[in-house]
Coordinates of C-alpha atoms in Angstrom, one line a residue:
M1 CA -0.1 0.3 0.4
F2 CA 2.9 2.6 1.0
K3 CA 6.3 3.0 0.4
I4 CA 8.9 5.3 1.6
L5 CA 11.8 6.5 -0.1
T6 CA 14.7 8.3 0.6
L7 CA 17.3 9.9 -1.8
D8 CA 19.1 6.9 -1.0
D9 CA 17.1 5.6 -3.4
N10 CA 16.8 8.2 -6.3
A11 CA 16.4 6.5 -9.1
T12 CA 13.3 4.8 -8.0
W13 CA 11.8 7.8 -6.4
D14 CA 11.9 9.5 -9.6
R15 CA 10.6 6.7 -11.8
I16 CA 7.6 6.6 -9.7
V17 CA 7.2 10.8 -9.9
L18 CA 7.5 10.6 -13.7
S19 CA 4.9 7.9 -14.0
F20 CA 2.4 10.3 -13.1
S21 CA 1.1 12.6 -15.8
K22 CA 0.7 15.5 -14.0
H23 CA 3.9 15.8 -11.5
D24 CA 6.5 18.5 -11.7
V25 CA 9.6 19.9 -10.4
Y26 CA 8.7 20.2 -6.7
Y27 CA 8.1 16.3 -6.7
L28 CA 11.4 15.0 -8.4
S29 CA 14.6 14.3 -6.1
G30 CA 16.9 16.7 -7.2
Y31 CA 15.2 19.4 -6.3
V32 CA 14.6 18.6 -2.8
K33 CA 18.3 17.9 -2.8
A34 CA 19.3 21.2 -2.7
F35 CA 16.8 22.2 0.6
Q36 CA 18.3 19.2 2.3
I37 CA 21.9 20.8 1.6
H38 CA 20.4 23.9 2.9
G39 CA 19.1 22.3 6.5
D40 CA 15.5 22.0 5.8
G41 CA 15.1 17.9 6.8
E42 CA 15.2 14.6 5.3
P43 CA 13.9 14.7 2.3
Q44 CA 11.0 11.2 2.0
L45 CA 8.8 10.1 -1.1
L46 CA 5.4 9.1 0.6
F47 CA 3.8 6.7 -2.5
Y48 CA 0.6 5.1 -2.4
E49 CA -1.2 2.5 -4.3
K50 CA -4.5 0.7 -3.8
D51 CA -8.1 0.0 -5.9
G52 CA -7.0 2.1 -8.4
L53 CA -5.9 5.2 -6.7
K54 CA -2.3 5.8 -6.4
A55 CA -0.8 9.2 -4.6
I56 CA 2.8 10.6 -4.5
Y57 CA 3.5 12.8 -1.3
V58 CA 7.4 14.8 -1.0
Y59 CA 7.6 16.3 2.3
M60 CA 10.7 17.2 4.6
K61 CA 11.4 15.2 7.7
R62 CA 12.5 17.5 10.7
K63 CA 13.7 16.7 14.1
T64 CA 11.8 18.3 17.1
A65 CA 12.8 18.6 20.7
I66 CA 11.8 14.9 21.5
E67 CA 14.0 12.8 21.0
G68 CA 12.1 10.5 18.1
V69 CA 9.3 13.0 17.2
Y70 CA 9.1 13.7 13.9
D71 CA 7.3 16.9 12.0
S72 CA 7.1 17.3 8.1
I73 CA 6.5 20.3 5.6
T74 CA 6.5 20.5 1.6
P75 CA 9.7 21.7 0.6
Y76 CA 10.6 24.8 -0.5
G77 CA 7.4 26.1 -3.1
Y78 CA 4.3 23.7 -3.8
G79 CA 3.7 20.5 -3.2
G80 CA 1.5 18.4 -1.6
V81 CA -0.2 14.6 -2.0
L82 CA -0.6 13.8 -5.8
F83 CA -3.7 11.6 -6.9
E84 CA -3.9 9.8 -10.1
G85 CA -6.4 7.2 -11.0
D86 CA -10.0 6.9 -9.3
V87 CA -10.2 9.7 -6.8
S88 CA -13.7 8.9 -6.1
P89 CA -14.7 10.2 -2.7
E90 CA -14.9 6.3 -1.1
K91 CA -11.0 5.8 -2.3
L92 CA -9.9 9.2 -1.3
H93 CA -11.4 8.4 2.6
V94 CA -9.4 5.0 2.1
F95 CA -6.1 6.9 1.5
W96 CA -6.9 9.5 4.1
K97 CA -6.9 6.7 6.8
A98 CA -3.8 5.4 6.1
Y99 CA -2.0 8.3 5.3
V100 CA -2.4 9.3 9.1
K101 CA -1.7 5.9 10.2
K102 CA 1.5 6.1 8.2
M103 CA 2.8 9.1 10.0
Q104 CA 1.7 8.1 13.0
E105 CA 3.4 4.8 12.6
L106 CA 6.7 6.6 11.2
N107 CA 6.3 9.1 14.5
I108 CA 5.7 12.4 12.6
I109 CA 3.1 14.3 14.3
D110 CA 2.5 17.0 12.0
N111 CA 2.5 18.1 8.8
F112 CA 2.3 21.5 6.9
V113 CA 1.2 21.8 3.6
R114 CA 1.8 24.5 0.8
Y115 CA -0.5 23.1 -1.9
H116 CA 0.2 23.6 -6.0
P117 CA -1.7 26.0 -7.4
V118 CA -1.2 25.1 -11.0
L119 CA -2.6 21.3 -10.0
A120 CA -5.3 22.2 -8.0
N121 CA -4.3 19.2 -5.7
A122 CA -6.1 20.9 -2.7
I123 CA -9.5 20.3 -4.4
P124 CA -9.4 16.8 -4.0
M125 CA -7.9 17.1 -0.3
K126 CA -10.9 19.0 0.7
E127 CA -13.0 16.2 -0.1
I128 CA -11.3 14.4 3.2
S129 CA -9.3 17.1 5.1
T130 CA -9.0 20.6 5.9
A131 CA -7.0 23.0 3.3
I132 CA -7.0 26.8 4.2
D133 CA -7.7 29.2 0.9
L134 CA -4.8 31.8 1.4
G135 CA -4.1 34.7 -2.0
K136 CA -4.1 33.9 -5.5
T137 CA -0.9 33.4 -7.9
I138 CA -0.3 34.3 -11.1
A139 CA 0.8 32.2 -13.9
L140 CA 1.6 33.1 -17.5
D141 CA -0.5 30.8 -20.5
L142 CA 2.3 30.1 -22.8
S143 CA -0.4 29.2 -25.8
S144 CA 1.3 31.2 -28.2
P145 CA 3.8 34.2 -28.4
D146 CA 0.2 36.6 -29.1
V147 CA -1.3 35.1 -25.9
I148 CA 1.4 35.7 -23.7
W149 CA 1.5 39.5 -25.1
E150 CA -2.2 40.3 -25.1
N151 CA -2.5 39.0 -21.5
I152 CA 0.1 41.6 -20.4
V153 CA -1.1 44.5 -18.5
R154 CA -0.7 47.9 -21.0
Q155 CA 1.5 49.4 -18.3
N156 CA 3.6 46.6 -17.5
R157 CA 3.5 46.5 -21.8
N158 CA 5.0 49.6 -21.3
K159 CA 7.8 48.3 -20.1
V160 CA 9.0 45.8 -21.5
R161 CA 9.1 48.4 -24.2
K162 CA 10.9 50.5 -22.5
A163 CA 13.7 48.3 -21.1
E164 CA 14.0 46.9 -25.2
K165 CA 14.8 51.0 -25.8
N166 CA 17.3 51.5 -23.0
G167 CA 19.3 48.7 -24.6
I168 CA 18.7 46.0 -22.0
T169 CA 19.3 42.7 -23.6
I170 CA 17.9 39.2 -22.0
Y171 CA 20.5 36.1 -22.4
H172 CA 19.6 32.6 -21.4
A173 CA 22.2 29.9 -20.5
H174 CA 22.7 26.8 -19.0
D175 CA 26.6 27.6 -17.1
Y176 CA 27.5 26.8 -13.9
N177 CA 29.6 29.9 -13.7
L178 CA 26.6 32.2 -13.8
F179 CA 25.9 31.1 -10.6
K180 CA 28.4 33.4 -8.9
D181 CA 26.2 36.5 -11.0
F182 CA 23.3 35.3 -9.1
I183 CA 24.8 34.6 -5.9
R184 CA 26.0 38.6 -5.9
I185 CA 23.1 39.9 -6.8
Y186 CA 20.7 37.4 -5.4
N187 CA 22.3 38.3 -1.7
A188 CA 22.0 42.1 -2.3
T189 CA 18.5 41.7 -3.5
M190 CA 17.8 39.8 0.2
D191 CA 20.2 42.3 1.9
K192 CA 17.9 45.0 0.5
N193 CA 14.5 43.4 1.1
N194 CA 15.7 42.7 4.8
A195 CA 15.1 39.2 4.1
D196 CA 15.0 36.5 6.9
E197 CA 18.2 34.3 7.2
Y198 CA 16.6 31.4 5.6
Y199 CA 16.7 33.1 2.2
Y200 CA 20.6 32.8 2.1
F201 CA 22.0 30.2 0.3
E202 CA 25.6 28.7 0.1
E203 CA 27.4 27.8 -2.6
E204 CA 26.7 23.7 -2.4
F205 CA 22.8 24.7 -2.4
Y206 CA 23.6 26.4 -5.9
K207 CA 26.0 23.3 -7.1
S208 CA 23.2 20.9 -6.0
I209 CA 20.4 22.6 -8.7
H210 CA 23.6 22.7 -11.6
E211 CA 24.2 19.2 -10.7
D212 CA 20.8 17.1 -9.5
L213 CA 18.6 19.2 -11.3
S214 CA 20.5 19.6 -14.6
D215 CA 17.8 19.3 -17.2
H216 CA 15.3 21.1 -15.0
Y217 CA 16.7 24.5 -15.0
E218 CA 17.8 27.2 -17.2
M219 CA 19.1 30.7 -16.0
F220 CA 18.2 34.2 -17.4
Y221 CA 20.1 37.2 -16.7
A222 CA 19.4 41.1 -18.6
V223 CA 22.6 42.8 -19.4
Y224 CA 23.6 46.3 -19.4
E225 CA 26.6 48.2 -21.0
G226 CA 28.2 44.8 -20.2
Q227 CA 27.3 43.9 -17.2
I228 CA 24.8 41.3 -15.7
I229 CA 21.9 43.6 -13.8
A230 CA 19.5 41.2 -13.5
I231 CA 19.1 37.4 -13.4
S232 CA 16.8 34.4 -12.2
I233 CA 16.8 31.0 -12.1
I234 CA 13.7 29.3 -13.9
L235 CA 12.6 25.8 -12.9
F236 CA 10.4 23.6 -15.7
A237 CA 9.6 19.7 -15.8
N238 CA 6.9 18.5 -17.9
Q239 CA 5.6 21.3 -19.9
Q240 CA 5.8 23.9 -16.6
M241 CA 7.8 26.6 -15.8
H242 CA 8.9 28.0 -12.4
Y243 CA 10.1 31.4 -11.2
H244 CA 12.4 29.8 -8.6
L245 CA 14.9 32.6 -8.0
S246 CA 15.8 36.1 -8.6
G247 CA 17.7 39.2 -8.0
S248 CA 18.7 42.6 -9.4
M249 CA 20.7 45.4 -8.9
I250 CA 18.3 48.4 -7.4
E251 CA 20.3 50.7 -9.0
Y252 CA 19.4 50.2 -12.4
R253 CA 15.3 49.0 -11.6
N254 CA 14.4 52.0 -13.4
L255 CA 15.1 50.4 -16.4
A256 CA 12.8 47.5 -16.1
P257 CA 14.9 44.3 -16.8
S258 CA 12.8 42.5 -15.0
N259 CA 9.7 43.4 -16.7
L260 CA 12.1 42.5 -20.2
L261 CA 13.2 39.1 -18.3
L262 CA 10.1 37.4 -17.4
Y263 CA 8.6 38.0 -21.0
K264 CA 12.0 37.1 -22.9
A265 CA 11.6 33.8 -20.6
A266 CA 7.7 33.1 -21.0
L267 CA 8.6 33.2 -25.4
W268 CA 11.6 30.9 -24.7
G269 CA 9.0 28.8 -22.7
C270 CA 6.6 29.0 -25.5
E271 CA 9.3 28.0 -27.9
Q272 CA 9.8 24.6 -26.2
G273 CA 6.1 23.6 -25.8
F274 CA 5.9 24.6 -22.1
K275 CA 2.3 25.1 -21.2
T276 CA 2.4 27.6 -18.0
F277 CA 4.9 29.8 -16.3
H278 CA 4.0 29.9 -12.7
L279 CA 5.7 33.2 -11.1
G280 CA 4.1 32.5 -7.6
G281 CA 2.1 35.3 -5.5
G282 CA 3.2 37.9 -3.0
V283 CA 5.2 37.9 0.1
G284 CA 2.7 35.7 2.7
S285 CA 0.3 35.5 0.1
D286 CA -0.2 39.0 0.1
E287 CA -1.5 41.2 -2.9
D288 CA 1.5 43.3 -1.9
D289 CA 3.9 45.0 -4.2
L290 CA 6.0 41.7 -5.3
Y291 CA 2.2 40.5 -6.1
K292 CA 1.6 43.6 -8.1
F293 CA 4.7 43.3 -10.5
K294 CA 3.7 39.5 -11.1
A295 CA 0.0 39.7 -11.6
A296 CA 1.2 42.3 -14.4
F297 CA 2.1 39.5 -16.1
N298 CA -1.2 38.3 -16.9
R299 CA -4.6 39.8 -16.1
R300 CA -6.5 36.7 -16.2
S301 CA -4.7 34.7 -14.1
D302 CA -6.4 33.0 -11.2
Y303 CA -4.8 30.3 -9.6
Q304 CA -5.7 29.5 -5.8
F305 CA -3.1 29.0 -2.8
S306 CA -4.0 26.7 -0.5
I307 CA -2.1 25.3 2.9
A308 CA -2.8 22.8 5.6
K309 CA -1.8 22.1 8.8
Q310 CA -2.3 18.3 9.8
I311 CA -1.9 16.8 13.3
F312 CA -1.8 13.2 13.6
D313 CA -0.7 13.3 17.1
Q314 CA -2.8 15.8 18.9
E315 CA -0.7 14.8 22.2
L316 CA 2.6 14.9 21.6
Y317 CA 1.8 18.7 19.7
D318 CA 0.7 19.8 22.7
E319 CA 3.5 19.0 24.6
L320 CA 5.9 20.4 22.0
V321 CA 3.9 23.8 22.4
K322 CA 4.3 23.6 26.5
E323 CA 7.4 22.9 26.4
R324 CA 8.0 25.9 23.6
A325 CA 6.7 28.3 26.1
L326 CA 8.2 27.3 29.1
R327 CA 11.3 27.4 27.7
D328 CA 11.0 31.0 25.8
P329 CA 9.1 34.2 27.9
K330 CA 8.8 35.6 24.7
F331 CA 6.6 32.8 22.8
N332 CA 3.0 33.7 21.0
K333 CA 0.7 31.2 21.8
D334 CA -1.7 32.6 19.7
S335 CA -0.1 33.0 16.7
D336 CA -1.5 31.5 13.7
F337 CA 2.0 29.9 12.7
F338 CA 2.2 26.3 12.4
P339 CA 3.2 23.9 14.0
L340 CA 2.4 26.6 16.6
Y341 CA 6.0 25.1 19.0
R342 CA 8.1 26.7 16.0
N343 CA 7.1 29.9 15.7

């Protein structure tokens, strides 16, 4: 019924993932390897198969303050359980009961899920558990160059034209040497945004992207007067592109290099036969400046971002919350953060 795989058997892991018609890059072993290096936990793939229903779920297994007790979280980005086959309510309920039992057997007491907006895999999960709808995310329809252009809002089209008129040129390549420029520009961008320490990655993280996701990434970068002023890591798999990580030099943002970069990346994706280019949403699912920047690339985008907060052992969960409260006098027990003891 269940198989639990680790990166020690990455070949079987990927073979199972690729057998799902709607798989995406976030489910591949090469994607989660970088986040294991980053310290996010131990990646595991749960594979379920019974009575015509198949399911996969990729999660990061994390140690807690109690020895031998773990929690789990969707890897950075998007994921959640992906079903294939007979998704009737009856079969889904059988899966859910078995899934909860398996998590308990693995001593995983809770799980935080970020569902995949484009795959809309929160919808079947709502039949059997609770999923919380948050904000919207933006994805471009890559049906044709005309569709891409028509969906861009007028003000953003003007910025794309402005960038070209100002002499910005967009290039793309699959070259590890570009990561040096990426790290420099990306880290400066994080500094400007006062980003949390989590969003700074070591060189080994980027090396893993280059080696373990070799067939699933492309670097796009904007050049102005001989220097790179904006750069992005674009991921892709199974006809889907993703705006993964990016940075731009603040002193050149008035030239709109990122606007032109994303437009050219979308055209490239169209040429490659990809169907969607997912840009994501705002910070914390808010319709902030980042969201508005992305929304300007598709006036018709309407993808729902949903999460889930799953508790498999309430007693141990409460014990960890109590332990955290005793240890930290500033602990906010009324926070919405999940799991609460990691707030």
